[in-house]
Short mmCIF file of C-alpha atoms and ligand atoms in Angstrom, two decimals:
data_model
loop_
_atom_site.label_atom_id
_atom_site.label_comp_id
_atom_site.label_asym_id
_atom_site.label_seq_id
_atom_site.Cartn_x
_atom_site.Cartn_y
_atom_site.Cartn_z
CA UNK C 1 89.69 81.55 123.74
CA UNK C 2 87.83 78.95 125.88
CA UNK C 3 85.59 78.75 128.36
CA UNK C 4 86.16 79.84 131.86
CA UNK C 5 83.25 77.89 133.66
CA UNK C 6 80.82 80.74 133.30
CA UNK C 7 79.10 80.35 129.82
CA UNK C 8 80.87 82.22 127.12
CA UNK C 9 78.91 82.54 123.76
CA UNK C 10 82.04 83.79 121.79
CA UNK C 11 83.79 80.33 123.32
CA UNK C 12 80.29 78.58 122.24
CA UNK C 13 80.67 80.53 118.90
CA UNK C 14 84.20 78.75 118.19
CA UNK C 15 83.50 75.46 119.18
CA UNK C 16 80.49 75.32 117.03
CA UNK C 17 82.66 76.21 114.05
CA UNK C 18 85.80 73.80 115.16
CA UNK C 19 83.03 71.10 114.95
CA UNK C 20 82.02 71.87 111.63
CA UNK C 21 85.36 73.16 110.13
CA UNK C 22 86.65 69.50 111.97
CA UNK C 23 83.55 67.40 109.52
CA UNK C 24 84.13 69.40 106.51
CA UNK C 25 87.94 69.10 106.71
CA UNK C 26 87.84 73.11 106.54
CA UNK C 27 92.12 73.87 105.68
CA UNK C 28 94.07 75.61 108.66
CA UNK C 29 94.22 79.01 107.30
CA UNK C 30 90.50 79.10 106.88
CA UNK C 31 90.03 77.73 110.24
CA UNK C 32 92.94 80.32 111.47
CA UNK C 33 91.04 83.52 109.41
CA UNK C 34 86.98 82.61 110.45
CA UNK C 35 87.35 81.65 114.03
CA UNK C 36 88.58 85.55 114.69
CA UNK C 37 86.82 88.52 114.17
CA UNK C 38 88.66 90.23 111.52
CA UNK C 39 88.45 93.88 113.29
CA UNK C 40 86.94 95.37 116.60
CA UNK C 41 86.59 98.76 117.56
CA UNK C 42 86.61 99.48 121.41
CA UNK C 43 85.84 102.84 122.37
CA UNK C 44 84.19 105.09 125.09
CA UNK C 45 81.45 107.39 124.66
CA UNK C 46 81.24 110.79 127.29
CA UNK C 47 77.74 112.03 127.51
CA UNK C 48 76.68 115.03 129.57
CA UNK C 49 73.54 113.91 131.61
CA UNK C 50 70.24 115.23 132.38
CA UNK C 51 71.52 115.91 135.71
CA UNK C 52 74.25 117.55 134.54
CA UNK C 53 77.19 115.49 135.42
CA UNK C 54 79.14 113.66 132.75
CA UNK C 55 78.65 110.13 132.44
CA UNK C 56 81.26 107.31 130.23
CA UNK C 57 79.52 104.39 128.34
CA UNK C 58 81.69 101.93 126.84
CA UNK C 59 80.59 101.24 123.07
CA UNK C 60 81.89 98.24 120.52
CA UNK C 61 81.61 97.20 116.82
CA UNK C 62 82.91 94.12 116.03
CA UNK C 63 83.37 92.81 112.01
CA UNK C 64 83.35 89.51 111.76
CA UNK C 65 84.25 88.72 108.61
CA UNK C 66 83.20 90.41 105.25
CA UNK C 67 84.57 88.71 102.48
CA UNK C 68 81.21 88.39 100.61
CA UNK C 69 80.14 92.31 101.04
CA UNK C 70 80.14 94.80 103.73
CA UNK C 71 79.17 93.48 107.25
CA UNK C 72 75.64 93.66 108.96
CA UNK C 73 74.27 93.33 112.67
CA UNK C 74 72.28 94.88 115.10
CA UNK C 75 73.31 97.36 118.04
CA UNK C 76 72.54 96.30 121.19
CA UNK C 77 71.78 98.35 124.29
CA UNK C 78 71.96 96.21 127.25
CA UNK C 79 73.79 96.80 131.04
CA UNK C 80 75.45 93.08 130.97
CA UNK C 81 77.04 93.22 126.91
CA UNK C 82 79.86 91.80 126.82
CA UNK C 83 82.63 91.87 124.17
CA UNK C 84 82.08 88.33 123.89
CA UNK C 85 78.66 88.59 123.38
CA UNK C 86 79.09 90.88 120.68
CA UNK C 87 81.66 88.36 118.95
CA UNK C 88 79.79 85.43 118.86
CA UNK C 89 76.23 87.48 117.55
CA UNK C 90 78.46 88.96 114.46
CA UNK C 91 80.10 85.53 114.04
CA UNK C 92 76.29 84.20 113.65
CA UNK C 93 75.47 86.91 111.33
CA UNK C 94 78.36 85.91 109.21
CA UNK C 95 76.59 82.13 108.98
CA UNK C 96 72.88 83.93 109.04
CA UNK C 97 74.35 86.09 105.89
CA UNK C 98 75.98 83.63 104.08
CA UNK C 99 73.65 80.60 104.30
CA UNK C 100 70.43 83.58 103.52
CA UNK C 101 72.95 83.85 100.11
CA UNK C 102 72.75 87.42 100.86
CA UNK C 103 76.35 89.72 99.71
CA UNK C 104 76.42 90.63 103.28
CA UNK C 105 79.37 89.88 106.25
CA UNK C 106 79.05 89.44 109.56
CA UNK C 107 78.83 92.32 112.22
CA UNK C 108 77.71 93.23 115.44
CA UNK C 109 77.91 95.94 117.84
CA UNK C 110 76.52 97.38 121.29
CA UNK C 111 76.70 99.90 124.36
CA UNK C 112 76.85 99.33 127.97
CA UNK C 113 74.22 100.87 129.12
CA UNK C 114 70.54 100.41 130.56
CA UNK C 115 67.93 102.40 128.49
CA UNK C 116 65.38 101.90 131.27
CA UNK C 117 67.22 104.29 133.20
CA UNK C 118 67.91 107.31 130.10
CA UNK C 119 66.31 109.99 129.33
CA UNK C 120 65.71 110.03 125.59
CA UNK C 121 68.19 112.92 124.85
CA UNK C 122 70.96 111.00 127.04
CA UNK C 123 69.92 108.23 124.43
CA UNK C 124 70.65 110.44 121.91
CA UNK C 125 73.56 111.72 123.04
CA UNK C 126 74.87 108.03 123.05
CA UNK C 127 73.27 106.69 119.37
CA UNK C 128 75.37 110.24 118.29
CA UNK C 129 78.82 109.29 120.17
CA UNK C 130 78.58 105.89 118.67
CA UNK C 131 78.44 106.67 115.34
CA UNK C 132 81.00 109.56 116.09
CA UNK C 133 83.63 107.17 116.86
CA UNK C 134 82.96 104.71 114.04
CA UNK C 135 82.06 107.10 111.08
CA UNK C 136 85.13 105.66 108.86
CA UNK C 137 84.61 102.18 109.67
CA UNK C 138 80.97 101.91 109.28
CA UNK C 139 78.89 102.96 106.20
CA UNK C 140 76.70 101.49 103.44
CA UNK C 141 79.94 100.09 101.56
CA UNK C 142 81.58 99.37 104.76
CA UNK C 143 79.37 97.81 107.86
CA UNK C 144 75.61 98.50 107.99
CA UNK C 145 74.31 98.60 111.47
CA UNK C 146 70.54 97.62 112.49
CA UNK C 147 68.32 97.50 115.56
CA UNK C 148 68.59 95.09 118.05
CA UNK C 149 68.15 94.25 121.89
CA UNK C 150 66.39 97.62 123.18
CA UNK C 151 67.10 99.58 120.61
CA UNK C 152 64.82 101.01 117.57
CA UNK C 153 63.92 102.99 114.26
CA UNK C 154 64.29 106.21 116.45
CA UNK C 155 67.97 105.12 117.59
CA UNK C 156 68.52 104.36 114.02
CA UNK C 157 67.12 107.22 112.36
CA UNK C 158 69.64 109.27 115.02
CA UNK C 159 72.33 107.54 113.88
CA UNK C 160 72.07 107.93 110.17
CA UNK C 161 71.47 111.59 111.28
CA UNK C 162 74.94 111.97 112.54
CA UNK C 163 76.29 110.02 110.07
CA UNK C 164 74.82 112.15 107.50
CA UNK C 165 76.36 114.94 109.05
CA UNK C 166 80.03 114.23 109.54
CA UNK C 167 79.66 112.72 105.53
CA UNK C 168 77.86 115.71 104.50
CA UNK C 169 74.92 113.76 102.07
CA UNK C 170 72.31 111.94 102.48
CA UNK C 171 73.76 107.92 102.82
CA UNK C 172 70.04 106.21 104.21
CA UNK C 173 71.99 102.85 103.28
CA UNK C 174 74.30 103.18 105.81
CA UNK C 175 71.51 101.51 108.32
CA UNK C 176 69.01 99.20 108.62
CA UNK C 177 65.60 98.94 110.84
CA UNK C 178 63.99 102.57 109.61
CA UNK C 179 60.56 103.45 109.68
CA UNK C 180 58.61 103.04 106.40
CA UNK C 181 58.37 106.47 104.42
CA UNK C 182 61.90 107.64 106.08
CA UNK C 183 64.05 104.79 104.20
CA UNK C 184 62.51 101.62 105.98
CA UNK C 185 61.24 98.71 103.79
CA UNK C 186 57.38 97.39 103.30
CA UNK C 187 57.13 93.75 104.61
CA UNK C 188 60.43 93.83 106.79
CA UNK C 189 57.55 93.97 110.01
CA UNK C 190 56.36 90.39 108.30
CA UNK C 191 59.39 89.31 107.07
CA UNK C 192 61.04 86.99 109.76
CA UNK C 193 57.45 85.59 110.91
CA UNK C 194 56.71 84.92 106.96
CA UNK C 195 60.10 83.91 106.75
CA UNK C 196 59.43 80.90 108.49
CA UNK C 197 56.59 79.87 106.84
CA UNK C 198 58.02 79.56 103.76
CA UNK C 199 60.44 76.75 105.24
CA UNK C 200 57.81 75.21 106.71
CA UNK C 201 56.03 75.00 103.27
CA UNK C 202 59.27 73.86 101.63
CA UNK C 203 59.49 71.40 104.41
CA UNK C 204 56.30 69.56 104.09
CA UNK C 205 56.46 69.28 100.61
CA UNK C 206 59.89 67.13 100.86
CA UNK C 207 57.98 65.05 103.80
CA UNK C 208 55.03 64.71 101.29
CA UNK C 209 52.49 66.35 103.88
CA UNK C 210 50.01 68.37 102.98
CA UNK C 211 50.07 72.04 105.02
CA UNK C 212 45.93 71.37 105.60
CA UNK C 213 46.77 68.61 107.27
CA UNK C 214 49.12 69.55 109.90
CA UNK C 215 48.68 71.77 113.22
CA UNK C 216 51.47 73.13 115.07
CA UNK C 217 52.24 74.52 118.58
CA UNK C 218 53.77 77.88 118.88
CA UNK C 219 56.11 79.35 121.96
CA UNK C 220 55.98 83.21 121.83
CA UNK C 221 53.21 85.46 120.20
CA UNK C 222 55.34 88.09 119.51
CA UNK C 223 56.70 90.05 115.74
CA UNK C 224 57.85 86.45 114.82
CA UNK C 225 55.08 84.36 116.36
CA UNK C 226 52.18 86.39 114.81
CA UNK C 227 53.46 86.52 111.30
CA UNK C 228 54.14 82.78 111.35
CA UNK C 229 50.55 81.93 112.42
CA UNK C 230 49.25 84.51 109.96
CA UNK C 231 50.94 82.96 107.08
CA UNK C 232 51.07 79.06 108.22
CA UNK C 233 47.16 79.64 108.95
CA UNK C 234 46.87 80.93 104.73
CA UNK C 235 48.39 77.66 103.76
CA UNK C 236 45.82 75.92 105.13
CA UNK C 237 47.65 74.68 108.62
CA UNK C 238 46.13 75.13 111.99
CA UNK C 239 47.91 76.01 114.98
CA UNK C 240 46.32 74.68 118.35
CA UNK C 241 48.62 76.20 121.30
CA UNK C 242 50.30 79.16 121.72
CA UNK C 243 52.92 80.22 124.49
CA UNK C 244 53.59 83.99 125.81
CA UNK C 245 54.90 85.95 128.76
CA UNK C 246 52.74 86.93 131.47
CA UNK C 247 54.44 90.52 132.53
CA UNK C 248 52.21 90.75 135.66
CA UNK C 249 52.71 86.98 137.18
CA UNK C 250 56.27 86.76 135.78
CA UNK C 251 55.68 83.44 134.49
CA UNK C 252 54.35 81.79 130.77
CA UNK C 253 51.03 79.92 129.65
CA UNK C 254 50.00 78.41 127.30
CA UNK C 255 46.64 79.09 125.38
CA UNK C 256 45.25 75.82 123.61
CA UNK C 257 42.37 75.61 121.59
CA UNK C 258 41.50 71.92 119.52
CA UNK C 259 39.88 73.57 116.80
CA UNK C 260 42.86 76.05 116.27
CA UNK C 261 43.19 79.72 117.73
CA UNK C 262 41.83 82.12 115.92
CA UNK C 263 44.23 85.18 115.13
CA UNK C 264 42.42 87.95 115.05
CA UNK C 265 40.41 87.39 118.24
CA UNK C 266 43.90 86.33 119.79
CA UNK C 267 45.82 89.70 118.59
CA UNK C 268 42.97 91.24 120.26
CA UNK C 269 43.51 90.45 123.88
CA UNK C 270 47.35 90.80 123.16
CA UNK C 271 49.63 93.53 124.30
CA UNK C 272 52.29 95.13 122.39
CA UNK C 273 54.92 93.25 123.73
CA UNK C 274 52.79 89.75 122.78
CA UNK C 275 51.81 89.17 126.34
CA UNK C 276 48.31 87.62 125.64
CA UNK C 277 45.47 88.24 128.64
CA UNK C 278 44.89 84.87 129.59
CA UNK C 279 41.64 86.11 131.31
CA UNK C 280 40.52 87.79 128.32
CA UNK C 281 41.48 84.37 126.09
CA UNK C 282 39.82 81.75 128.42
CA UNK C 283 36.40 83.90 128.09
CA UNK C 284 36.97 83.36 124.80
CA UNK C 285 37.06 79.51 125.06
CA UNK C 286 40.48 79.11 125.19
CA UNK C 287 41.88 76.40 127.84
CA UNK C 288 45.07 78.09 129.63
CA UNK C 289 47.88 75.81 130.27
CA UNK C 290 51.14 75.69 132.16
CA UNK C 291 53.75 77.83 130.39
CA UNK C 292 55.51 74.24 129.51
CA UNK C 293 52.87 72.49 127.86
CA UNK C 294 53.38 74.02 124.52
CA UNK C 295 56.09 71.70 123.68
CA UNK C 296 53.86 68.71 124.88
CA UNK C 297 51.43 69.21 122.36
CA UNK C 298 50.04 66.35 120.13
CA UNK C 299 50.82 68.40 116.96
CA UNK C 300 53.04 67.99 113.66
CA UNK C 301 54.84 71.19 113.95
CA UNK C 302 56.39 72.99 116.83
CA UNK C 303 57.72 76.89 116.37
CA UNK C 304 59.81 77.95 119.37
CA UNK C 305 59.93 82.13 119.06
CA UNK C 306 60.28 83.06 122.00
CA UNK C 307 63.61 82.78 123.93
CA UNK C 308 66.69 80.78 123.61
CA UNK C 309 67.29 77.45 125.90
CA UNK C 310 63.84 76.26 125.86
CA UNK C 311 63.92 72.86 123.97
CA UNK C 312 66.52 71.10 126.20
CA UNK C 313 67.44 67.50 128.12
CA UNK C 314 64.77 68.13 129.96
CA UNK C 315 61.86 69.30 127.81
CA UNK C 316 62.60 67.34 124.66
CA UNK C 317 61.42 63.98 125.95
CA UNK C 318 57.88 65.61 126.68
CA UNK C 319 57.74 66.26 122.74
CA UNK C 320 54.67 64.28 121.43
CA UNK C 321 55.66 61.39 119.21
CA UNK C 322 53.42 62.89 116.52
CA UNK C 323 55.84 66.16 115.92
CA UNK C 324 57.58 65.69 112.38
CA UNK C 325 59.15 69.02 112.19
CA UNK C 326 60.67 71.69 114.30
CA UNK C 327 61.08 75.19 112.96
CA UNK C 328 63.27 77.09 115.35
CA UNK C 329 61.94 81.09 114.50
CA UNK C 330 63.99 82.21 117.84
CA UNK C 331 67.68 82.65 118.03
CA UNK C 332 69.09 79.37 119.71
CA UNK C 333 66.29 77.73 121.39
CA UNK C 334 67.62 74.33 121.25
CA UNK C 335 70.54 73.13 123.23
CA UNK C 336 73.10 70.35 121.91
CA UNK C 337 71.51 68.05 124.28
CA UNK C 338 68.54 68.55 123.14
CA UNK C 339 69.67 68.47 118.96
CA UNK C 340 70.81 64.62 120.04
CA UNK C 341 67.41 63.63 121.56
CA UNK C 342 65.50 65.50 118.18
CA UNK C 343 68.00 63.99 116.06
CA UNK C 344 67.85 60.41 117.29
CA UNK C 345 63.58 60.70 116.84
CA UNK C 346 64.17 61.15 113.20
CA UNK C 347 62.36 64.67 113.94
CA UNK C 348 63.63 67.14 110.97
CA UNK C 349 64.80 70.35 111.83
CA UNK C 350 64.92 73.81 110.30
CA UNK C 351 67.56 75.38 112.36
CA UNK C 352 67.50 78.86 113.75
CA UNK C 353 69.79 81.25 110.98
CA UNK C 354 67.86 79.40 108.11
CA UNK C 355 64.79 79.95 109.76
CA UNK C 356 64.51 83.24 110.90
CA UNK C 357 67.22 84.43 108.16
CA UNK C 358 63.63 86.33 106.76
CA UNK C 359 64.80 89.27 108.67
CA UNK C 360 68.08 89.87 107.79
CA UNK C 361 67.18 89.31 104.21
CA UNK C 362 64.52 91.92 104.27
CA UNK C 363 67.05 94.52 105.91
CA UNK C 364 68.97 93.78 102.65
CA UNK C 365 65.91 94.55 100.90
CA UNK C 366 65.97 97.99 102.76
CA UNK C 367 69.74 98.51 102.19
CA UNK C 368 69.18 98.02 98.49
CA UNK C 369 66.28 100.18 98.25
CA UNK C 370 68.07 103.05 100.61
CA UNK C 371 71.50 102.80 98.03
CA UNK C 372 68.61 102.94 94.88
CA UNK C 373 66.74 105.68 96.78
CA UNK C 374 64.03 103.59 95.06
CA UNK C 375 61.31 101.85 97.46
CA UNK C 376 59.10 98.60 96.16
CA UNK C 377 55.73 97.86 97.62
CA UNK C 378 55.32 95.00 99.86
CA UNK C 379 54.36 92.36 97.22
CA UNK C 380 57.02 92.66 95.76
CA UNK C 381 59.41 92.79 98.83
CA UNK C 382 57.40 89.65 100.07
CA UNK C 383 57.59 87.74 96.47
CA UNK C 384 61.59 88.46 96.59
CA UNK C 385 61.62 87.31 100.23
CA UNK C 386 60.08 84.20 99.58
CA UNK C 387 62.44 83.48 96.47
CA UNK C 388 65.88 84.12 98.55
CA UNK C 389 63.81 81.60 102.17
CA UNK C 390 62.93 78.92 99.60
CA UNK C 391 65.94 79.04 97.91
CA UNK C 392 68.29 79.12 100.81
CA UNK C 393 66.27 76.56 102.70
CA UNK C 394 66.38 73.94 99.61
CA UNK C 395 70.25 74.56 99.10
CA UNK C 396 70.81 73.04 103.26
CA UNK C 397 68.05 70.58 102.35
CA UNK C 398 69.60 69.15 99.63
CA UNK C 399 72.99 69.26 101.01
CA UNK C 400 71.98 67.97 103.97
CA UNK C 401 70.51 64.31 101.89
CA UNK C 402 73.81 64.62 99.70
CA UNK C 403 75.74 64.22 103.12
CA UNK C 404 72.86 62.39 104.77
CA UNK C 405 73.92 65.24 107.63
CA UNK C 406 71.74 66.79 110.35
CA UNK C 407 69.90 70.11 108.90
CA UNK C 408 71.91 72.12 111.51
CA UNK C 409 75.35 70.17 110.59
CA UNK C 410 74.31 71.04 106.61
CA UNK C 411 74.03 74.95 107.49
CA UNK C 412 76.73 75.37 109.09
CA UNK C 413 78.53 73.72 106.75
CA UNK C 414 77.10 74.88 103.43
CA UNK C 415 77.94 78.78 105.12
CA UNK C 416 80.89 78.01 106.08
CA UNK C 417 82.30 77.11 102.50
CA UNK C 418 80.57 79.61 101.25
CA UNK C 419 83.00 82.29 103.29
CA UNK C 420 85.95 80.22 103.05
CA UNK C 421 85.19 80.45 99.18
CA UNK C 422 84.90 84.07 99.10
CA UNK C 423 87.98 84.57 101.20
CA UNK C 424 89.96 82.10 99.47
CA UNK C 425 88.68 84.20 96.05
CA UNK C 426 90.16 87.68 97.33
CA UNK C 427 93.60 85.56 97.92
CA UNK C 428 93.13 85.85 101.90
CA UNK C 429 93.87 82.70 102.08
P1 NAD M 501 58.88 89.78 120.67
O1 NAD M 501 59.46 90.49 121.83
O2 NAD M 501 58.06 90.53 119.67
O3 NAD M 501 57.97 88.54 121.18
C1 NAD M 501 58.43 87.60 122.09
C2 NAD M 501 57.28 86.69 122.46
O4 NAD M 501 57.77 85.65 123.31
C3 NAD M 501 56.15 87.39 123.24
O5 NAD M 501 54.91 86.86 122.85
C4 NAD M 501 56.44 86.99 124.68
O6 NAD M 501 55.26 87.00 125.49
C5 NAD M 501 56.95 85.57 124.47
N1 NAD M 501 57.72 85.04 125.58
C6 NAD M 501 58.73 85.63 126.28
N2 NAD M 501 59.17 84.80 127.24
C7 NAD M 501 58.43 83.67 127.14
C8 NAD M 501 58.42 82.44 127.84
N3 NAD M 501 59.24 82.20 128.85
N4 NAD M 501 57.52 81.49 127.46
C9 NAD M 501 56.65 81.72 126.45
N5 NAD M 501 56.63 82.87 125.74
C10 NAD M 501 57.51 83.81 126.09
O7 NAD M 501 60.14 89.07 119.97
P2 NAD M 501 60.28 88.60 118.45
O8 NAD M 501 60.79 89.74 117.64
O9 NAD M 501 59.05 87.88 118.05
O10 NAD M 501 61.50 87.57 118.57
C11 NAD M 501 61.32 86.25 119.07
C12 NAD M 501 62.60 85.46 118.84
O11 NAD M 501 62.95 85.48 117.46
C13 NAD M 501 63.86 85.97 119.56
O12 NAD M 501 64.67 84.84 119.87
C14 NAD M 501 64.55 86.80 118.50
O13 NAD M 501 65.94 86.90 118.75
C15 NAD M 501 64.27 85.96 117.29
N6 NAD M 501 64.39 86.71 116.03
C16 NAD M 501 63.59 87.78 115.78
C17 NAD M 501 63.73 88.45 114.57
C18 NAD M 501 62.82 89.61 114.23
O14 NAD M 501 62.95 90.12 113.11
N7 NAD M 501 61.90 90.01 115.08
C19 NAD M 501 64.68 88.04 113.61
C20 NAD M 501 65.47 86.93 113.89
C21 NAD M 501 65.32 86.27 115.10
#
């Protein structure tokens, strides 16, 4: 598979693994065996329509690999998924899984469709067909599915239904991404935000700095953003500029404040989608900024979650010389380009599927709790959660000085061996 001029994240996928297979010196069946998905389902899905005609949505499930337990991954609902798409993301989960030192695989799986324009029984009708066509492949031994681009706990809790159904029990392990008191997990709402704290924390303490006396820029104010600040702002750091979407102007800005925002207030002229009233903030005393200036902060920190592609060629050089660390809480916001200019500044980086790997971890959390039909309160999901970040976070840290290798470089290579071990284990390979 390569490229074909048009960018291809399943060709972006491989290529990031060649690289890393290439510095490890990775064998050939390994290479052969994790560059694949081991098994994709293509399928269709008829739904009758509101209108009453009969409309055909094309569904997938790809399993990446799932040598080290049964695969996990979101379902996406989005008009432009691609197959490829859908192979890179459970490719990434494989990593996400592995370096998290979860006993998950990798999966992922979506629907062409456009929710915007459904009714929610046509919804329905298509969560149902999914699950329909996959009920022997997926499962809570097999692949456990999750929420994802546009899709939510109601999706999911129509999903298990059916699944339920055609198994004829009660299986709420068999997905991910419920709503508490119906099989969902305290803390998974925190979780990624929290998540990425904790390797902040870990961070500082191997640069010897003191949380209290850092401050940090943030691009996004959404689920991640806002449970980052909450829990960066307990251990004593304070975070000057924050980033969102402006839904009305179609464009970003950035909210600064010197003596650090203050959440509360902040949450409270925020939508649900993390779209902050810039009005409403700079009658607060907030200064609003372009959309770009959070990365041009003079802070210690910077937390991109928000988008992919937004620390690039182009942006890094605006990066004040004071940042030390980079947490990325988003999927993929730094480009390769970019990773050289960071890398060359001697800025240290917690890379995206160590960073955010919170979530993931906590829909674990849920899975095990569903299988136990046994539910812990939040403390303890939260103390557990905080074992498993700093945990995973010191094993690519320390790898990363034993190789004297780039933090990204170390995760991808410390998950990597980690599948190639369990594969090699089972006699794959
Ligand atoms: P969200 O939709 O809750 O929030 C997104 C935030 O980004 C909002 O504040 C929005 O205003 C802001 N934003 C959007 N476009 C922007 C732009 N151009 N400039 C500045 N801000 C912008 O999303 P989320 O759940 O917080 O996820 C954020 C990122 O983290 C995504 O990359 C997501 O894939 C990743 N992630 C999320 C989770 C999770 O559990 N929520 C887990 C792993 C990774």
């Amino acid at each position: 598979m390569s490229a074909t001029g048009s960018f291809n994240a399943f060709a972006m996928a491989q290529a990031q693994f060649d690289k890393s297979a290439e510095t490890m010196g990775l064998d050939k069946g390994s290479r052969a065996l994790l560059r694949m998905p081991m098994r994709e389902s293509h399928f269709i899905i008829p739904v009758h329509m509101d209108d009453g005609s009969i409309e055909v949505f094309r569904g997938f499930r790809v399993q990446h690999n799932d040598a080290r337990g049964p695969c996990k991954g979101g379902i996406r609902f989005h008009p432009q998924e691609t197959i490829d798409t859908v192979r890179a993301l459970s490719m990434w989960m494989t990593w996400k899984c592995a370096v998290a030192d979860i006993p998950l695989g990798g999966g992922k799986g979506g629907v062409i469709c456009d929710p915007h324009n459904l009714s929610q029984r046509e919804q329905e009708a298509i969560c149902r067909g999914w699950v329909r066509q996959l009920a022997r492949e997926v499962g809570p031994v097999r692949d456990v599915p999750a929420p994802d681009v546009m899709t939510n706990s109601q999706h999911m809790l129509w999903m298990l239904d059916e699944f339920e159904t055609i198994h004829g029990g009660r299986y709420p392990g068999f997905i991910t991404g419920k709503p508490v008191g119906m099989g969902g997990s305290l803390g998974r709402t925190q979780a990624t935000g929290y998540g990425v704290v904790y390797t902040i924390r870990e961070a500082l303490k191997e640069l010897d700095v003191r949380p209290q006396d850092t401050c940090a820029s943030f691009q996004g104010f959404g689920n991640v953003g806002q449970y980052a600040i909450e829990l960066y702002n307990q251990i004593g750091g304070t975070v000057t500029c924050v980033s969102s979407w402006d839904q009305d102007e179609q464009t970003s800005y950035s909210l600064a404040k010197s003596d650090g925002v203050d959440l509360a207030e902040l949450r409270s002229v925020t939508d649900k989608f993390g779209g902050i009233d810039k009005g409403k903030a700079q009658d607060l005393g907030y200064t609003c900024l372009p959309g770009d200036a959070w990365i041009e902060q003079d802070v210690d920190i910077l937390v991109p979650a928000a988008l992919e592609n937004q620390i690039t060629a182009e942006t890094a050089p605006q990066m004040s010389g004071r940042v030390k660390l980079i947490a990325e809480g988003a999927n993929g916001p730094t480009t390769p380009e970019a990773d050289a200019i960071i890398n060359e500044r001697g800025i240290f980086v917690i890379p995206d599927f160590l960073a955010n790997a919170g979530g993931v971890t906590c829909s674990y959390f849920e899975q095990v709790q569903s299988n136990m039909n046994y539910y812990w309160e939040q403390d303890e999901v939260l103390g557990k959660l905080d074992l498993k970040m700093t945990s995973a976070y010191l094993a690519v840290s320390q790898l990363a000085q034993r190789q004297k290798a780039y933090m990204r470089d170390a995760a991808y290579m410390l998950a990597i061996e980690r599948v190639a071990l369990a594969c090699k284990d089972r006699g794959w390979i």
